[in-house]
Short mmCIF file of C-alpha atoms and ligand atoms in Angstrom, two decimals:
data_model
loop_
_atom_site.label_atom_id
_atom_site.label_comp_id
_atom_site.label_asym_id
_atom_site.label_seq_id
_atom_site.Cartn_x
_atom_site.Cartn_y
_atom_site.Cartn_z
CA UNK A 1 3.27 18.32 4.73
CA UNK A 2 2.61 14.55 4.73
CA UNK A 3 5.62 12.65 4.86
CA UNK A 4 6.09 10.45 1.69
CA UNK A 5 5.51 7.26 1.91
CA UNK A 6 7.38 4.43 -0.05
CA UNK A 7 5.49 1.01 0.36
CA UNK A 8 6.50 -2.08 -0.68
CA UNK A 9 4.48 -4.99 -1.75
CA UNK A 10 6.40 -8.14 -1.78
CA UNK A 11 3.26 -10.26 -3.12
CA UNK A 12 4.32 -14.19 -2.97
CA UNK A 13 7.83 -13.42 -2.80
CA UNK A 14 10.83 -13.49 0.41
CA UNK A 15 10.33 -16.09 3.05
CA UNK A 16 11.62 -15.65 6.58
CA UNK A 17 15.49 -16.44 5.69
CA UNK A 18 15.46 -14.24 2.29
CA UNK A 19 13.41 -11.42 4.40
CA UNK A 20 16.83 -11.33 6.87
CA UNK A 21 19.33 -10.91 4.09
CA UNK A 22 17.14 -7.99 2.50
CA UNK A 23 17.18 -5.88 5.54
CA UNK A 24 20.62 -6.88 6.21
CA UNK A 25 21.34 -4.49 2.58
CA UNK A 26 18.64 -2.21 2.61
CA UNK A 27 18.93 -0.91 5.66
CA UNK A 28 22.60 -0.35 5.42
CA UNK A 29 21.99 0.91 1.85
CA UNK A 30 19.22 3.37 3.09
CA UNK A 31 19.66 6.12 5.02
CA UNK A 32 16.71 7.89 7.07
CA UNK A 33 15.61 11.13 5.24
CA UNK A 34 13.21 13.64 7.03
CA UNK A 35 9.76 13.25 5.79
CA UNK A 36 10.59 9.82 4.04
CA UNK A 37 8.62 6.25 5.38
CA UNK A 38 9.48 3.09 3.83
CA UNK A 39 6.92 0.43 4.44
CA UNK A 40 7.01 -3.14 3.87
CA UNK A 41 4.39 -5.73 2.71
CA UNK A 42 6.13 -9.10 3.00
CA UNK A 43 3.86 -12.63 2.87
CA UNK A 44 2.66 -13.57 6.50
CA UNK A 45 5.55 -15.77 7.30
CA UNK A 46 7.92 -13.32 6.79
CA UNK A 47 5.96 -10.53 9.08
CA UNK A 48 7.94 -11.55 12.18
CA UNK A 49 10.91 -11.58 11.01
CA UNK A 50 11.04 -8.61 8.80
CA UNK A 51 8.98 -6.09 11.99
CA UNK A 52 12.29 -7.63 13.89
CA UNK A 53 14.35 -6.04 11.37
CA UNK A 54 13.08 -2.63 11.52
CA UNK A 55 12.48 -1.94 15.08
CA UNK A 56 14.81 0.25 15.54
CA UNK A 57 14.14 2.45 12.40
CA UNK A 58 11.05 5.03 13.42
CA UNK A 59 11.04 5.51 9.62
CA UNK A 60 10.27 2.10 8.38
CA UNK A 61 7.13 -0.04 9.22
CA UNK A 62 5.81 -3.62 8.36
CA UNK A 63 2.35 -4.56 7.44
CA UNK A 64 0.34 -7.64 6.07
CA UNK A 65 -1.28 -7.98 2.76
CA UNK A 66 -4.40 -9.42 3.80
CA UNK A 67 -6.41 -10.14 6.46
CA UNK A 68 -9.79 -11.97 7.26
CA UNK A 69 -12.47 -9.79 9.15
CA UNK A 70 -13.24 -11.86 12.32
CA UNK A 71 -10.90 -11.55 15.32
CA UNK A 72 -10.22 -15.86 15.94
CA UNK A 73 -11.68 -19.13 15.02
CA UNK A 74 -12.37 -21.85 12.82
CA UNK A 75 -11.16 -20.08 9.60
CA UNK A 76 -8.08 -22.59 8.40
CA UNK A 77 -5.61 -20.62 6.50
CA UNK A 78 -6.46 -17.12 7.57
CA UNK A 79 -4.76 -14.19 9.21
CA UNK A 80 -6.64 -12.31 11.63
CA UNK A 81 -5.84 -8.63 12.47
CA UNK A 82 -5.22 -9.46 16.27
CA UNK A 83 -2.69 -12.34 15.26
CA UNK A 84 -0.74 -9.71 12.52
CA UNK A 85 -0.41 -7.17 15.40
CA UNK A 86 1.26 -9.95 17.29
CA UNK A 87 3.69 -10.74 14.77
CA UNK A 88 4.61 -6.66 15.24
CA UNK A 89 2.17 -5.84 11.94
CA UNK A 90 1.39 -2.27 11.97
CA UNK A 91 -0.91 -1.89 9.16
CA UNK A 92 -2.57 -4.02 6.54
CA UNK A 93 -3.13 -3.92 2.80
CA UNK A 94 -6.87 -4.30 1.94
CA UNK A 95 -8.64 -4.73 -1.11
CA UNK A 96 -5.69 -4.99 -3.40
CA UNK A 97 -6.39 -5.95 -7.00
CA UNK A 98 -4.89 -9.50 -6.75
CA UNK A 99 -7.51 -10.09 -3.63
CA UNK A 100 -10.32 -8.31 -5.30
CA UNK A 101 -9.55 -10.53 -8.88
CA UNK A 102 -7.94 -13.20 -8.02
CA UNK A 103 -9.49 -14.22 -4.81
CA UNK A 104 -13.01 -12.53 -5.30
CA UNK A 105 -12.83 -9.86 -2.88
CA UNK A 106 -15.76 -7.65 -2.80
CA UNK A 107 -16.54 -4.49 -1.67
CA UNK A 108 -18.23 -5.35 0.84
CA UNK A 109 -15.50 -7.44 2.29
CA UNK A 110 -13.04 -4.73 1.98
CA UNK A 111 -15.23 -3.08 4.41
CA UNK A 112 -15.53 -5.71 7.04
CA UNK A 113 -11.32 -5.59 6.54
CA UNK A 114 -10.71 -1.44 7.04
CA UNK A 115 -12.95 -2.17 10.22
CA UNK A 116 -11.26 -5.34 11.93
CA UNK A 117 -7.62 -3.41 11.02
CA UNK A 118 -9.10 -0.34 12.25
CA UNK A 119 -10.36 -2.33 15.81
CA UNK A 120 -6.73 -3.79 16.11
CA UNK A 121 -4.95 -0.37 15.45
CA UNK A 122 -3.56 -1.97 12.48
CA UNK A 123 -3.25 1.30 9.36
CA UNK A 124 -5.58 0.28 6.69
CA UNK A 125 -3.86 0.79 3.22
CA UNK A 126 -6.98 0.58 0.82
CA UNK A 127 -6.52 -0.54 -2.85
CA UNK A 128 -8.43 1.09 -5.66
CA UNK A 129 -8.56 1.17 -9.38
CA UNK A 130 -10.50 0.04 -12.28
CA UNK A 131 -10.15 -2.77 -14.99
CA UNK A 132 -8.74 -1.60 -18.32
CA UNK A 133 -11.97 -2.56 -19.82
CA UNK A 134 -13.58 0.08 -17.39
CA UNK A 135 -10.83 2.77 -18.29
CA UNK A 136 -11.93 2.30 -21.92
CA UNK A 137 -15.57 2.74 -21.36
CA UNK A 138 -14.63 5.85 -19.37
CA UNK A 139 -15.90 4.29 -16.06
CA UNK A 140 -12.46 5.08 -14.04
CA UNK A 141 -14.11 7.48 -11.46
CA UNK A 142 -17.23 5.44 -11.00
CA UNK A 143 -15.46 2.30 -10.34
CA UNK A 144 -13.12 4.48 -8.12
CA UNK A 145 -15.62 6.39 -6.37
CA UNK A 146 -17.60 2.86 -5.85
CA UNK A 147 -14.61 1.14 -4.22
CA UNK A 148 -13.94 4.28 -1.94
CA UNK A 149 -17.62 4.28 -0.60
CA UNK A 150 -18.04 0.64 -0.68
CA UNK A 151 -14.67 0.40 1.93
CA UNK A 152 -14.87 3.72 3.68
CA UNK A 153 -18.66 5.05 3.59
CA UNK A 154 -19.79 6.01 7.02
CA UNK A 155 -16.72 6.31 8.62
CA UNK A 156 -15.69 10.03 10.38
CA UNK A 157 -13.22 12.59 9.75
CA UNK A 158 -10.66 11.15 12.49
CA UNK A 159 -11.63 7.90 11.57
CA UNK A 160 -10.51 8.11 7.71
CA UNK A 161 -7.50 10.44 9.18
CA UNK A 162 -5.91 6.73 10.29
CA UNK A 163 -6.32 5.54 6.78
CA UNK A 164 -4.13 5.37 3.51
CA UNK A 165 -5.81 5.02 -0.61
CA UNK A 166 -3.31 3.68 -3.20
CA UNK A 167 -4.58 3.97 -6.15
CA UNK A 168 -3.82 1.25 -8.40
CA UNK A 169 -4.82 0.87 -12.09
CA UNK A 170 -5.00 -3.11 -12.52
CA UNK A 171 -4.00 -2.39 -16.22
CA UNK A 172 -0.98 -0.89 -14.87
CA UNK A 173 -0.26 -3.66 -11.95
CA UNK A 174 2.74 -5.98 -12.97
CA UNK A 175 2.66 -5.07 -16.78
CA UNK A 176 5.62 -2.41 -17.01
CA UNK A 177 3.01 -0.07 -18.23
CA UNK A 178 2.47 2.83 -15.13
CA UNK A 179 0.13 5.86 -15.34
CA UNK A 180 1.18 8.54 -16.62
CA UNK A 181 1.90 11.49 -13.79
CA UNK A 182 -0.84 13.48 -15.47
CA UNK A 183 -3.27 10.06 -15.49
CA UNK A 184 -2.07 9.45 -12.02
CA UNK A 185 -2.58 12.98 -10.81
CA UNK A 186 -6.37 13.00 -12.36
CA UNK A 187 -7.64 10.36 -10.15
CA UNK A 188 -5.61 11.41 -7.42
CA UNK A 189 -7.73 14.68 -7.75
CA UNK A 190 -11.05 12.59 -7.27
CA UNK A 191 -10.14 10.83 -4.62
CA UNK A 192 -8.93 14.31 -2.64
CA UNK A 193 -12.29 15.91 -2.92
CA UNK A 194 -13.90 12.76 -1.86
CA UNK A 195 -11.98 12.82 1.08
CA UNK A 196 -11.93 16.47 1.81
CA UNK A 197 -16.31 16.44 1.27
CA UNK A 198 -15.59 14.29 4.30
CA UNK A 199 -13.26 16.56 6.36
CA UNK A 200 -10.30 14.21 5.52
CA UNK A 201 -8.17 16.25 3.82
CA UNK A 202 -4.34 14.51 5.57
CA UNK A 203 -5.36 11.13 4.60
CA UNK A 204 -2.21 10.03 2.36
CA UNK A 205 -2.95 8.93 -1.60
CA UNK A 206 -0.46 6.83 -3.39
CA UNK A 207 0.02 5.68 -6.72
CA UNK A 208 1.06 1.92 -7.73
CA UNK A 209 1.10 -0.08 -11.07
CA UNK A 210 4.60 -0.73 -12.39
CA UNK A 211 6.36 2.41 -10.85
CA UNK A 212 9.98 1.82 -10.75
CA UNK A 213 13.99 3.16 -10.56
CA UNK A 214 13.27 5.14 -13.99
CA UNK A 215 9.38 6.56 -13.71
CA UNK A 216 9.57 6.94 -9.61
CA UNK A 217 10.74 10.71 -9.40
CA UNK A 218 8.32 11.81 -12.62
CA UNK A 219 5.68 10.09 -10.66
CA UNK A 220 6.80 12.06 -7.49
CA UNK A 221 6.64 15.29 -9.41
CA UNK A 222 3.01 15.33 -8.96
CA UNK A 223 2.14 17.02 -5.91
CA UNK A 224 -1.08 15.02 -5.74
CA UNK A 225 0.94 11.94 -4.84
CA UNK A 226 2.16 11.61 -1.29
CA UNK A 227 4.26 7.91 -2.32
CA UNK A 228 4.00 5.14 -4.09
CA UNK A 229 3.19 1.49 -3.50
CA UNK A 230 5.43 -0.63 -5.36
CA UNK A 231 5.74 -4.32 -6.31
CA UNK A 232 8.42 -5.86 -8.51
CA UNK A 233 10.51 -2.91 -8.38
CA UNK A 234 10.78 -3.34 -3.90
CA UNK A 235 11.94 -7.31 -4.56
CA UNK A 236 15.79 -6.33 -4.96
CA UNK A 237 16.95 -4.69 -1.64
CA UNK A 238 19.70 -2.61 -3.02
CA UNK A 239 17.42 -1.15 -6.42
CA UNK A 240 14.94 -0.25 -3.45
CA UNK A 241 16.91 1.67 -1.36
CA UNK A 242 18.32 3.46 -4.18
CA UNK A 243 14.56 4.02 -5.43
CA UNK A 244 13.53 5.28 -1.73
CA UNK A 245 17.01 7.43 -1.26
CA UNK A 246 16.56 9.09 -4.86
CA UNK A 247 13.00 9.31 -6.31
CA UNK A 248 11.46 13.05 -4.72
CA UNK A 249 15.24 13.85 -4.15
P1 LIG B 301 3.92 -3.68 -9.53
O1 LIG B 301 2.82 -4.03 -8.42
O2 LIG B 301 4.76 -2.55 -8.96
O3 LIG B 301 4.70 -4.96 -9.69
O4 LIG B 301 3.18 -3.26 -10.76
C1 LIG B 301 2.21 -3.00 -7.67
C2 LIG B 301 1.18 -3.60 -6.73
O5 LIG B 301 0.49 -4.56 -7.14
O6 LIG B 301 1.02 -3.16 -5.59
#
Protein backbone atom coordinates (compact mmCIF):
# COMPACT_ATOMS: atom_id res chain seq x y z
CA UNK A 1 0.00 0.00 0.00
CA UNK A 2 1.26 3.58 -0.49
CA UNK A 3 0.57 5.65 2.33
CA UNK A 4 -1.81 8.58 1.43
CA UNK A 5 -0.55 11.56 1.10
CA UNK A 6 -2.32 14.94 1.99
CA UNK A 7 -0.27 17.98 0.58
CA UNK A 8 -0.81 21.31 1.12
CA UNK A 9 -0.13 24.20 -1.08
CA UNK A 10 -0.17 27.42 0.72
CA UNK A 11 0.58 29.51 -2.63
CA UNK A 12 1.25 33.37 -1.50
CA UNK A 13 -0.31 32.89 1.71
CA UNK A 14 1.20 32.44 5.81
CA UNK A 15 4.37 34.26 6.59
CA UNK A 16 6.75 33.09 9.29
CA UNK A 17 4.53 34.41 12.40
CA UNK A 18 1.03 33.12 10.82
CA UNK A 19 3.01 29.70 9.82
CA UNK A 20 3.66 29.31 13.97
CA UNK A 21 0.07 29.80 14.99
CA UNK A 22 -1.12 27.17 12.24
CA UNK A 23 0.95 24.40 13.54
CA UNK A 24 0.31 25.50 16.96
CA UNK A 25 -3.75 24.14 15.95
CA UNK A 26 -3.15 21.70 13.47
CA UNK A 27 -0.98 19.73 15.03
CA UNK A 28 -2.91 19.56 18.21
CA UNK A 29 -6.06 19.16 16.05
CA UNK A 30 -4.42 16.24 14.04
CA UNK A 31 -3.66 13.15 15.21
CA UNK A 32 -1.07 10.69 13.40
CA UNK A 33 -3.01 7.90 11.52
CA UNK A 34 -1.07 4.83 10.07
CA UNK A 35 -0.57 5.21 6.44
CA UNK A 36 -1.55 9.02 6.52
CA UNK A 37 1.37 11.97 5.43
CA UNK A 38 0.47 15.47 5.62
CA UNK A 39 2.79 17.67 3.67
CA UNK A 40 3.18 21.27 3.60
CA UNK A 41 3.97 23.82 0.81
CA UNK A 42 4.33 27.15 2.60
CA UNK A 43 6.11 30.39 0.60
CA UNK A 44 10.00 30.32 1.14
CA UNK A 45 10.03 32.50 4.15
CA UNK A 46 7.93 30.46 5.98
CA UNK A 47 10.03 27.04 5.15
CA UNK A 48 12.13 27.45 8.32
CA UNK A 49 9.85 28.02 10.48
CA UNK A 50 7.11 25.70 9.53
CA UNK A 51 10.11 22.30 9.01
CA UNK A 52 10.74 23.63 12.86
CA UNK A 53 7.26 22.88 13.57
CA UNK A 54 7.05 19.44 12.39
CA UNK A 55 10.21 17.85 13.39
CA UNK A 56 9.05 15.83 15.62
CA UNK A 57 6.05 14.42 13.59
CA UNK A 58 7.60 11.40 11.18
CA UNK A 59 4.19 11.86 9.49
CA UNK A 60 4.33 15.39 8.35
CA UNK A 61 6.96 16.97 5.96
CA UNK A 62 7.70 20.53 4.51
CA UNK A 63 8.64 21.36 1.02
CA UNK A 64 9.10 24.49 -1.30
CA UNK A 65 7.03 25.48 -4.20
CA UNK A 66 9.64 26.34 -6.50
CA UNK A 67 12.99 26.21 -7.13
CA UNK A 68 15.61 27.49 -9.76
CA UNK A 69 17.83 24.69 -11.40
CA UNK A 70 21.44 25.85 -10.65
CA UNK A 71 22.95 25.03 -7.24
CA UNK A 72 24.30 29.10 -6.23
CA UNK A 73 24.98 32.35 -7.85
CA UNK A 74 24.08 35.45 -9.36
CA UNK A 75 20.31 34.64 -9.73
CA UNK A 76 18.59 37.62 -7.42
CA UNK A 77 15.38 36.40 -6.09
CA UNK A 78 15.76 32.68 -6.48
CA UNK A 79 15.70 29.60 -4.32
CA UNK A 80 18.12 27.03 -5.01
CA UNK A 81 17.55 23.34 -4.02
CA UNK A 82 20.79 23.27 -1.78
CA UNK A 83 19.57 26.52 0.14
CA UNK A 84 15.68 24.82 0.61
CA UNK A 85 17.38 21.70 2.09
CA UNK A 86 19.01 24.07 4.51
CA UNK A 87 15.99 25.66 5.61
CA UNK A 88 14.96 21.68 6.52
CA UNK A 89 12.93 21.48 2.86
CA UNK A 90 12.38 17.96 2.07
CA UNK A 91 10.84 18.07 -1.23
CA UNK A 92 9.83 20.62 -3.81
CA UNK A 93 6.81 21.38 -5.96
CA UNK A 94 7.78 21.63 -9.69
CA UNK A 95 6.00 22.64 -12.60
CA UNK A 96 2.82 23.70 -10.95
CA UNK A 97 0.25 25.45 -13.12
CA UNK A 98 0.74 28.95 -11.56
CA UNK A 99 4.71 28.53 -12.53
CA UNK A 100 4.02 26.97 -15.84
CA UNK A 101 1.16 30.05 -16.65
CA UNK A 102 1.90 32.56 -14.75
CA UNK A 103 5.61 32.63 -14.71
CA UNK A 104 6.26 30.81 -18.14
CA UNK A 105 7.59 27.65 -16.99
CA UNK A 106 8.35 25.25 -19.65
CA UNK A 107 8.86 21.85 -19.95
CA UNK A 108 11.98 21.91 -20.34
CA UNK A 109 12.59 23.82 -17.19
CA UNK A 110 10.57 21.50 -15.20
CA UNK A 111 13.18 19.12 -16.15
CA UNK A 112 16.27 21.00 -15.19
CA UNK A 113 13.99 21.37 -11.63
CA UNK A 114 13.10 17.29 -10.99
CA UNK A 115 17.00 17.03 -11.58
CA UNK A 116 18.57 19.82 -9.23
CA UNK A 117 15.73 18.50 -6.41
CA UNK A 118 16.64 15.10 -7.28
CA UNK A 119 20.77 16.05 -6.80
CA UNK A 120 19.85 17.70 -3.37
CA UNK A 121 17.62 14.71 -2.15
CA UNK A 122 14.87 17.11 -2.16
CA UNK A 123 11.20 14.73 -3.34
CA UNK A 124 10.15 16.17 -6.58
CA UNK A 125 6.28 16.67 -6.57
CA UNK A 126 5.60 17.18 -10.42
CA UNK A 127 2.51 19.19 -11.57
CA UNK A 128 0.48 18.15 -14.57
CA UNK A 129 -2.71 18.96 -16.32
CA UNK A 130 -4.09 20.59 -19.30
CA UNK A 131 -5.86 23.99 -20.09
CA UNK A 132 -9.65 23.80 -20.31
CA UNK A 133 -9.31 24.81 -23.84
CA UNK A 134 -7.20 21.52 -24.31
CA UNK A 135 -9.85 19.38 -22.30
CA UNK A 136 -12.40 20.63 -24.87
CA UNK A 137 -10.46 19.75 -27.91
CA UNK A 138 -9.94 16.34 -26.28
CA UNK A 139 -6.13 16.93 -25.93
CA UNK A 140 -6.07 15.98 -21.98
CA UNK A 141 -3.74 12.89 -22.40
CA UNK A 142 -1.47 14.47 -24.94
CA UNK A 143 -0.86 17.49 -22.97
CA UNK A 144 -0.51 15.05 -19.96
CA UNK A 145 1.59 12.57 -21.49
CA UNK A 146 3.80 15.68 -22.94
CA UNK A 147 4.37 17.20 -19.49
CA UNK A 148 5.24 13.67 -17.98
CA UNK A 149 7.99 13.02 -20.70
CA UNK A 150 9.04 16.52 -21.01
CA UNK A 151 9.91 16.41 -16.83
CA UNK A 152 10.65 12.76 -16.34
CA UNK A 153 11.86 11.16 -19.83
CA UNK A 154 15.07 9.30 -19.36
CA UNK A 155 15.06 8.89 -15.91
CA UNK A 156 15.18 4.96 -14.33
CA UNK A 157 12.91 2.86 -12.45
CA UNK A 158 14.56 3.81 -8.91
CA UNK A 159 15.01 7.09 -10.10
CA UNK A 160 11.13 7.92 -10.78
CA UNK A 161 10.52 5.58 -7.50
CA UNK A 162 11.74 9.03 -5.48
CA UNK A 163 9.19 11.00 -7.36
CA UNK A 164 5.46 12.16 -6.81
CA UNK A 165 2.71 13.35 -10.12
CA UNK A 166 -0.26 15.50 -8.97
CA UNK A 167 -2.34 15.82 -11.41
CA UNK A 168 -3.92 19.06 -11.63
CA UNK A 169 -6.59 20.24 -14.13
CA UNK A 170 -5.85 24.17 -14.37
CA UNK A 171 -9.67 24.47 -15.11
CA UNK A 172 -10.19 22.95 -11.86
CA UNK A 173 -7.26 24.98 -9.85
CA UNK A 174 -8.83 27.73 -7.53
CA UNK A 175 -12.33 27.78 -9.29
CA UNK A 176 -14.48 25.52 -6.82
CA UNK A 177 -15.02 23.33 -9.76
CA UNK A 178 -12.85 19.73 -8.97
CA UNK A 179 -12.80 16.64 -11.25
CA UNK A 180 -15.05 14.47 -10.94
CA UNK A 181 -13.68 10.99 -9.15
CA UNK A 182 -14.46 9.23 -12.40
CA UNK A 183 -12.55 12.32 -14.49
CA UNK A 184 -9.91 12.18 -11.88
CA UNK A 185 -9.56 8.43 -11.91
CA UNK A 186 -9.28 8.45 -15.99
CA UNK A 187 -6.14 10.35 -16.09
CA UNK A 188 -4.91 8.85 -13.11
CA UNK A 189 -5.13 5.59 -15.25
CA UNK A 190 -2.75 7.20 -17.96
CA UNK A 191 -0.40 8.33 -15.93
CA UNK A 192 -0.10 4.59 -14.07
CA UNK A 193 0.70 2.82 -17.26
CA UNK A 194 3.11 5.46 -18.15
CA UNK A 195 4.82 4.86 -15.14
CA UNK A 196 4.48 1.16 -14.88
CA UNK A 197 5.92 0.94 -19.06
CA UNK A 198 8.77 2.33 -17.02
CA UNK A 199 8.98 -0.15 -14.09
CA UNK A 200 7.58 2.58 -11.73
CA UNK A 201 4.67 1.21 -10.62
CA UNK A 202 4.99 2.80 -6.36
CA UNK A 203 5.45 6.21 -7.60
CA UNK A 204 2.44 8.10 -5.72
CA UNK A 205 -0.39 10.07 -8.09
CA UNK A 206 -2.47 12.75 -6.58
CA UNK A 207 -5.25 14.71 -7.57
CA UNK A 208 -5.60 18.68 -6.97
CA UNK A 209 -8.00 21.43 -8.34
CA UNK A 210 -10.48 22.69 -5.75
CA UNK A 211 -10.71 19.43 -3.60
CA UNK A 212 -12.03 20.29 -0.27
CA UNK A 213 -13.93 19.31 3.37
CA UNK A 214 -17.10 18.16 1.17
CA UNK A 215 -15.56 16.39 -2.25
CA UNK A 216 -12.18 15.04 -0.29
CA UNK A 217 -13.47 11.45 0.74
CA UNK A 218 -15.50 10.96 -2.88
CA UNK A 219 -12.23 11.91 -4.34
CA UNK A 220 -10.48 9.33 -2.00
CA UNK A 221 -12.90 6.67 -3.08
CA UNK A 222 -10.96 6.20 -6.14
CA UNK A 223 -8.38 3.74 -5.64
CA UNK A 224 -6.34 5.35 -8.40
CA UNK A 225 -5.63 8.29 -6.10
CA UNK A 226 -3.00 7.85 -3.44
CA UNK A 227 -3.85 11.86 -1.90
CA UNK A 228 -4.55 14.94 -2.82
CA UNK A 229 -2.75 18.25 -3.20
CA UNK A 230 -4.78 20.95 -1.94
CA UNK A 231 -4.78 24.78 -1.97
CA UNK A 232 -7.44 27.03 -0.48
CA UNK A 233 -8.99 24.33 1.37
CA UNK A 234 -5.12 23.68 3.59
CA UNK A 235 -5.17 27.78 4.46
CA UNK A 236 -7.42 27.27 7.71
CA UNK A 237 -5.47 24.98 10.16
CA UNK A 238 -8.38 23.54 11.97
CA UNK A 239 -10.72 22.76 8.39
CA UNK A 240 -7.31 20.96 7.43
CA UNK A 241 -6.85 18.77 10.07
CA UNK A 242 -10.35 17.85 10.05
CA UNK A 243 -9.96 17.28 6.11
CA UNK A 244 -6.64 15.07 6.76
CA UNK A 245 -8.28 13.18 10.04
CA UNK A 246 -11.63 12.42 8.00
CA UNK A 247 -11.42 12.24 4.16
CA UNK A 248 -10.34 8.12 3.37
CA UNK A 249 -11.68 7.53 6.99
P1 LIG B 1 -6.95 24.78 -5.03
O1 LIG B 1 -5.43 24.74 -5.52
O2 LIG B 1 -7.11 23.63 -4.06
O3 LIG B 1 -7.10 26.12 -4.36
O4 LIG B 1 -7.80 24.61 -6.24
C1 LIG B 1 -4.78 23.52 -5.77
C2 LIG B 1 -3.37 23.78 -6.26
O5 LIG B 1 -3.18 24.75 -7.04
O6 LIG B 1 -2.43 23.06 -5.92
Amino acid sequence: MRPLLFAANWKMHIGPEDARAYFKTFRTRYQRHEGREAWFFPPALSVETAAQAVRERADMLVGVQDIYWEPKGAFTGAISAPLAVQAGARAALVGHSERRHVFGETDEDTRRKVAAALAADLAPVLCVGEKLAERDAGHTLAVVNRQLAGALGGLDAATLARITIAYEPVWAIGTGRNATPNDAAAVHKEIRAWLVARGAARTRILYGGSVNLKNAADLLAEHELDGVLVGGASLDPEAWAQLVQTAAA
